[in-house]
Amino acid sequence: MNLAEKYIEKQISSLMKIKDIPDFRPGDVVKVHNKIVDESNERIQIFEGVCIARTNSKLGSTFKVKKISCGMCFEKTFPLYSPLVTKIELLRRGKVRRAKLYYMRELVGKVARIKEKRDLSHIKSAKKQPV
C-alpha cells in the first residue's frame, strides 16, 4: 500500500469509530438523519425510503435513497462518510436480485413494493430424535 491508501484507510477507520454505519444493501428501507445548516440555525431532517443504489469507493462512497411522498418520487444521494449524515437506521431488509434498482424510479404505488427478506439464522436445525 502506498501512502495515499494508508491515509484513506486511517481516515475510514477513524470515521467508523465515530459513526455506526449499518450493513445495508440496495432494496433495504433506511432512515437517514441529515443535518441541515441554515443561516442561523441547524436542524436534522429525516429522509426515509428505499436504498436503490450504493457505490463503494473508499471515502467517496455514496448511496441513493428513493422516497414516495404525496404521489411524487424523490431521490437523494448521500455521501456515506459525510459529517452531515448524522445517523443511518436500517428499518427493513429487502429481497432483490440486482445491485442497482434504477427501474424503481418509474414505479409508484403497489408495484413499487419490495418483498421483505426473511432472516432464519436464529432458527437452529432440529435433528429428528429416533423414537
Coordinates of C-alpha atoms in Angstrom, one line a residue:
M1 CA 0.0 0.0 0.0
N2 CA 1.2 3.4 -0.8
L3 CA 0.9 6.5 1.5
A4 CA -2.4 7.7 0.0
E5 CA -4.1 4.3 0.5
K6 CA -2.7 4.2 4.1
Y7 CA -4.1 7.7 4.8
I8 CA -7.5 6.7 3.3
E9 CA -7.7 3.6 5.4
K10 CA -6.7 5.5 8.5
Q11 CA -9.5 8.1 7.8
I12 CA -12.1 5.4 7.3
S13 CA -11.2 3.6 10.5
S14 CA -11.4 6.8 12.5
L15 CA -14.8 7.7 10.9
M16 CA -16.1 4.2 11.7
K17 CA -15.3 4.7 15.4
I18 CA -17.3 7.9 15.4
K19 CA -20.3 6.7 13.3
D20 CA -22.2 3.5 13.5
I21 CA -23.0 2.6 9.9
P22 CA -25.2 -0.4 9.5
D23 CA -24.6 -3.0 6.8
F24 CA -27.3 -2.1 4.3
R25 CA -27.8 -3.0 0.6
P26 CA -30.0 -1.9 -2.2
G27 CA -33.6 -2.9 -1.5
D28 CA -33.4 -2.1 2.2
V29 CA -35.5 0.5 3.8
V30 CA -33.3 3.0 5.6
K31 CA -33.9 6.2 7.6
V32 CA -31.2 8.8 7.1
H33 CA -30.8 11.6 9.6
N34 CA -29.3 14.5 7.7
K35 CA -28.1 17.8 9.3
I36 CA -29.3 20.9 7.5
V37 CA -27.4 24.1 8.3
D38 CA -29.3 27.3 7.5
E39 CA -28.1 30.9 8.1
S40 CA -28.7 31.0 11.8
N41 CA -29.9 27.5 12.9
E42 CA -29.2 23.8 12.5
R43 CA -31.8 21.1 12.3
I44 CA -31.9 17.4 11.5
Q45 CA -34.1 16.3 8.6
I46 CA -35.1 12.6 8.4
F47 CA -35.3 11.1 4.9
E48 CA -36.9 7.6 4.9
G49 CA -37.0 5.4 1.8
V50 CA -35.7 2.5 -0.2
C51 CA -32.0 2.3 -1.0
I52 CA -31.8 1.9 -4.8
A53 CA -28.0 2.1 -5.3
R54 CA -24.8 2.1 -3.4
T55 CA -21.3 2.9 -4.6
N56 CA -18.2 1.8 -2.6
S57 CA -15.2 3.9 -3.5
K58 CA -13.5 4.3 -0.1
L59 CA -14.0 7.8 1.2
G60 CA -16.2 8.8 -1.7
S61 CA -18.8 6.1 -1.0
T62 CA -22.4 7.2 -1.7
F63 CA -25.9 5.7 -1.6
K64 CA -29.1 6.7 -3.2
V65 CA -32.5 6.7 -1.4
K66 CA -35.9 6.9 -3.1
K67 CA -38.9 8.1 -1.3
I68 CA -42.6 8.5 -2.4
S69 CA -44.4 11.4 -0.9
C70 CA -47.8 12.7 -2.0
G71 CA -47.6 10.6 -5.2
M72 CA -44.3 12.1 -6.2
C73 CA -40.9 10.4 -6.2
F74 CA -38.0 12.0 -4.5
E75 CA -34.4 10.7 -4.8
K76 CA -31.4 11.8 -2.9
T77 CA -27.8 10.9 -3.0
F78 CA -26.0 10.8 0.4
P79 CA -22.2 10.6 1.0
L80 CA -21.7 7.7 3.3
Y81 CA -18.9 9.2 5.4
S82 CA -20.1 12.8 5.4
P83 CA -20.3 14.6 8.8
L84 CA -23.7 16.0 7.7
V85 CA -25.2 12.4 7.7
T86 CA -25.5 12.0 11.5
K87 CA -27.2 8.7 11.6
I88 CA -28.4 5.8 9.4
E89 CA -31.1 3.4 10.6
L90 CA -31.9 0.1 8.9
L91 CA -35.6 -0.5 9.2
R92 CA -36.3 -3.4 6.9
R93 CA -34.3 -5.7 4.7
G94 CA -35.4 -6.2 1.1
K95 CA -35.2 -9.2 -1.2
V96 CA -33.8 -8.1 -4.5
R97 CA -31.7 -9.6 -7.2
R98 CA -30.0 -6.5 -8.6
A99 CA -27.3 -4.2 -7.3
K100 CA -28.8 -1.1 -8.9
L101 CA -32.5 -0.7 -8.7
Y102 CA -32.9 2.2 -11.2
Y103 CA -36.0 0.5 -12.6
M104 CA -37.8 1.6 -9.4
R105 CA -37.7 5.2 -10.5
E106 CA -40.7 4.9 -12.7
L107 CA -42.7 2.6 -10.3
V108 CA -45.3 4.2 -8.0
G109 CA -47.9 2.5 -5.8
K110 CA -48.2 -1.2 -5.1
V111 CA -45.8 -2.2 -7.9
A112 CA -43.0 -0.3 -6.1
R113 CA -43.1 -2.7 -3.2
I114 CA -40.2 -5.0 -2.4
K115 CA -40.5 -8.3 -0.6
E116 CA -39.0 -8.5 2.8
K117 CA -36.1 -10.8 3.3
R118 CA -36.8 -13.4 6.0
D119 CA -34.0 -13.9 8.5
L120 CA -33.9 -17.6 9.5
S121 CA -30.5 -17.5 11.1
H122 CA -31.9 -17.6 14.6
I123 CA -33.7 -20.9 14.0
K124 CA -31.5 -24.0 14.7
S125 CA -31.9 -27.0 12.5
A126 CA -33.5 -29.6 14.8
K127 CA -32.4 -33.1 14.3
K128 CA -35.1 -35.7 14.5
Q129 CA -34.8 -37.9 17.5
P130 CA -35.3 -41.6 17.0
V131 CA -38.4 -42.9 18.8

